[in-house]
């Protein structure tokens, strides 16, 4: 059970949060311009890395804010947490 | 044969407090402080159970939670009965009853014992291999296997006890209150760390407390006397909370641990009532100090499982701590000095020790000398090759061990004995350490796995970190405490430790016998009857991974999780396969360390607290009027209102007719309601709904369909424009929370530039939906001054009004196809509003209707229910709702996906109406639809999603999704059922009032 440092509320138990999949996948601004393949890339393709992964999390049972997390999926170490819109930390 | 083996008074046993208890129906006596195991041993009862597979007689082997054999059923036949309880952990109380498991008719005479003689035919994987063929017979086999398998009996009535959960936060959690744990907790607490010390036993002090070893001295007194003073001292330290009878079950990441605190199991039955039995502590610790100690290893030799064969440390604990002699003719079998300590302990208490068999060729330590001086015969370089005695050990046969330890030589000597203490060395208890995700490494010299890479803020101290000698323990503990607590000095700096212990050990995982291995029974896992032979067989059959060998042979899969034998299993595999132990690794140690009861896991979340449920403000009225309820998400919704013993069908038919012929009323309070405000509210709705919103006038309502980005229908509902920048959105009852979450997600992550604020107001409003041709008249009676004319208040519009002093928001919208109004009031006035409607509607025979009637009425109109007629694979086009998809809008959630080649396929499943040729047959929801009956396999075209008998049309109607259904209007199809094929015709899904005349009436 992770201890997650919500950037708005501080450390809270994992059960207050909801995981939201891979981070930094921006919704295309002009979807109609995209080919089926390009749209499918946005819509369906997600990485599932063993190692350092960038993820979206939501403090669903708290402030309800979304934020980003860098997590090593091999040992669940949370390496960084930062707000939506902020640049990911350089590796 | 009953005799008292209580040898000497012990300070932990209160001999003035005599307790009677029953075991297998017979009454015995023990004292306050005894465990069931110690009390039975005091009564010379060793045979307590039968093994799982061969039903071999088994006795008490250990004195702690690692016990594999002495598992009993507590208080059989009562609602508090509990199976698989370790007798070594049960504290006796007046009236306790326990019985053996896994035997019939009795532990003394067990029919299943025949398996022992059949054992040559029951090798590892016997069940897998034998009951494979023919596959169709499995159900028959299973019936018998299930009957003979399984340990113990579960209670048949509900548990009378109360269980509890508690969150605990601390700076330092110390697990284990042996000498290391006590000293660690003391120093942490004294340095202002909020500290919690837990131990699974009821007494503090671990094994040091009853050590009484004259060679181990701290500050010139024996280590046990010294520790007693320390324990007295820590009891007074503030900052330090001590919890005994508390077993840590799980150690998760980020120092989150689950522990079970046992509060009433040791109390007499009358004293258990109305108290919390067990509490699950959910601990979040900043630092964890593991002081979990070590478990003594047995030795693996032929017939090493007979009642009377125990761990040497257990023999010592029973004598020192409980004052019980485990036998009258004691022999020890050792590969290290531990057995000598036990032997000396017994000798000092006047208990007879006949011999020590040691596989080493010598030892120089003082304690060995002392044993020799006591005249106890030591057989160096000998091993036990066999044992005798069926229900109790009678003798052991020993032979000289070859230099390489793989064979025996010379002649056999038989030594008569009734108790054998086995000392195979110590295994650090690293179970919790590895559960936390931390990694072990194998120490080739000590032949143990040790903590190596910590993943969380933790340290391991004492014997669980491989320090077995007290001087070593204290020295390393001191340094580790300074490092982890970041302190300069501790009170361990100046203590003086004298010891005389030798670490010399000769490790042989599988001891040889004079017989061929195939003719022997060297048990590795006692509970599951896995022998060294089974492990070797698994290797011969090609298994290599330790995890596979474990599952194939069931080694380590009992309720004890192989705490005793797992190391030997690894050792035997490593030796046989010629690999190093370190490379082989261990099996995964999984939680719980010791079993948890279901009660502890669920805590208070039982009965009506099992899940949250929500009630509407009108709920009491529904109950008073005998409504039946159905669960919709977490809501309890009125389902139908039977009168005079009506069935559901009868009630729904009556309610449906009333709603269309005169007036009906539905509690619609559960619909999700989201208040949307902000200067970009219209733009936001444009982006989340498929249709256009910018031009919706204030005071107007509009139905919207919401898609997922994949183009599939996600939710629907009516949204009303209350002001220039203010909307109220309604969602489906079940979808409310997810819709809010999705909208928030887009607002925060994709469109943070939009000025929009979302507030869930579902619980703030109560909603009564008044419907039917007389609904207007009823509303007029309630709010006489509101102009209800079609000019002023047409369909799909909104008005604010007052009923007395109650403010209302009224929408003229309809989910039934009838002229209807949804009246929203502040939740606390909900019941008031409802009663006013009922009173005003009395002259029109207003009929309350529930969700079932609502479903029927909307199905007559062909209105979909998201989640019933859709399943996450339906686009608006599939639903024949093209009209709601804006062609003009550049973008909205899901738009691009509607133009993917897959979503544009003509042969997708599409929503259609179905009419049965026989109007009295009502289709089953979920029934399959086909076009041909004579082809095999029959191609499935789709399925029925909604189906009812319509009283207003006097025929059966159904909605269905059918492949290419759009173009099948009028086509004959079939719904094959178990006993008949039903002929159906594809129809328009709007069955009733397709021109919407009634809406505007």
mmCIF file of C-alpha atoms in Angstrom, chain A residues 1-3 13-14 25-36 39 42-44 56 58 64-66 75-78 84, chain B residues 252-254 256 282 284 455 709-710 737 740-741 744-746 748-751 890-897 899-902:
data_model
loop_
_atom_site.group_PDB
_atom_site.id
_atom_site.type_symbol
_atom_site.label_atom_id
_atom_site.label_comp_id
_atom_site.label_asym_id
_atom_site.label_seq_id
_atom_site.Cartn_x
_atom_site.Cartn_y
_atom_site.Cartn_z
ATOM 1 C CA UNK A 1 0.000 0.000 0.000
ATOM 2 C CA UNK A 2 1.742 3.150 -1.225
ATOM 3 C CA UNK A 3 2.099 6.291 0.783
ATOM 4 C CA UNK A 13 -2.721 6.311 1.962
ATOM 5 C CA UNK A 14 -3.007 4.760 -1.481
ATOM 6 C CA UNK A 25 -0.378 11.575 -23.644
ATOM 7 C CA UNK A 26 -1.961 14.749 -24.922
ATOM 8 C CA UNK A 27 -5.345 14.646 -26.577
ATOM 9 C CA UNK A 28 -4.796 15.688 -30.207
ATOM 10 C CA UNK A 29 -5.992 19.233 -30.831
ATOM 11 C CA UNK A 30 -7.264 18.392 -34.291
ATOM 12 C CA UNK A 31 -8.509 14.824 -34.181
ATOM 13 C CA UNK A 32 -10.242 15.037 -37.534
ATOM 14 C CA UNK A 33 -6.898 15.643 -39.243
ATOM 15 C CA UNK A 34 -5.546 12.312 -38.019
ATOM 16 C CA UNK A 35 -5.468 9.031 -39.894
ATOM 17 C CA UNK A 36 -7.054 5.986 -38.286
ATOM 18 C CA UNK A 39 -5.871 8.234 -33.806
ATOM 19 C CA UNK A 42 -3.511 8.066 -29.145
ATOM 20 C CA UNK A 43 -6.572 6.051 -28.247
ATOM 21 C CA UNK A 44 -5.224 2.593 -27.554
ATOM 22 C CA UNK A 56 -1.390 9.909 -13.869
ATOM 23 C CA UNK A 58 -6.089 11.240 -8.977
ATOM 24 C CA UNK A 64 -9.959 15.203 -6.434
ATOM 25 C CA UNK A 65 -6.983 16.736 -8.181
ATOM 26 C CA UNK A 66 -5.073 14.923 -10.883
ATOM 27 C CA UNK A 75 9.903 -2.141 -6.947
ATOM 28 C CA UNK A 76 7.104 0.424 -6.688
ATOM 29 C CA UNK A 77 9.451 3.164 -5.647
ATOM 30 C CA UNK A 78 7.803 6.543 -6.217
ATOM 31 C CA UNK A 84 -0.493 18.562 -14.035
ATOM 32 C CA UNK B 252 3.607 -4.203 2.589
ATOM 33 C CA UNK B 253 5.501 -1.505 0.765
ATOM 34 C CA UNK B 254 6.054 1.921 2.265
ATOM 35 C CA UNK B 256 2.455 -0.375 5.771
ATOM 36 C CA UNK B 282 -3.216 -1.028 10.010
ATOM 37 C CA UNK B 284 2.011 3.028 8.929
ATOM 38 C CA UNK B 455 13.680 -1.385 0.033
ATOM 39 C CA UNK B 709 -13.092 8.781 -26.475
ATOM 40 C CA UNK B 710 -13.528 5.423 -28.254
ATOM 41 C CA UNK B 737 -19.700 9.368 -9.807
ATOM 42 C CA UNK B 740 -18.170 13.599 -12.579
ATOM 43 C CA UNK B 741 -14.743 11.965 -12.461
ATOM 44 C CA UNK B 744 -13.096 16.639 -13.897
ATOM 45 C CA UNK B 745 -10.329 14.686 -15.622
ATOM 46 C CA UNK B 746 -10.835 16.505 -18.942
ATOM 47 C CA UNK B 748 -8.016 19.465 -15.196
ATOM 48 C CA UNK B 749 -5.796 17.737 -17.703
ATOM 49 C CA UNK B 750 -6.903 18.510 -21.268
ATOM 50 C CA UNK B 751 -8.754 21.802 -21.013
ATOM 51 C CA UNK B 890 -15.531 20.328 -34.997
ATOM 52 C CA UNK B 891 -14.835 18.088 -32.031
ATOM 53 C CA UNK B 892 -16.351 16.426 -29.001
ATOM 54 C CA UNK B 893 -15.248 13.506 -26.876
ATOM 55 C CA UNK B 894 -15.462 10.406 -29.039
ATOM 56 C CA UNK B 895 -16.189 12.153 -32.338
ATOM 57 C CA UNK B 896 -13.089 11.011 -34.198
ATOM 58 C CA UNK B 897 -13.747 7.418 -33.201
ATOM 59 C CA UNK B 899 -15.177 7.587 -38.224
ATOM 60 C CA UNK B 900 -12.880 4.695 -37.574
ATOM 61 C CA UNK B 901 -13.253 1.860 -40.080
ATOM 62 C CA UNK B 902 -14.479 -0.434 -37.329
#
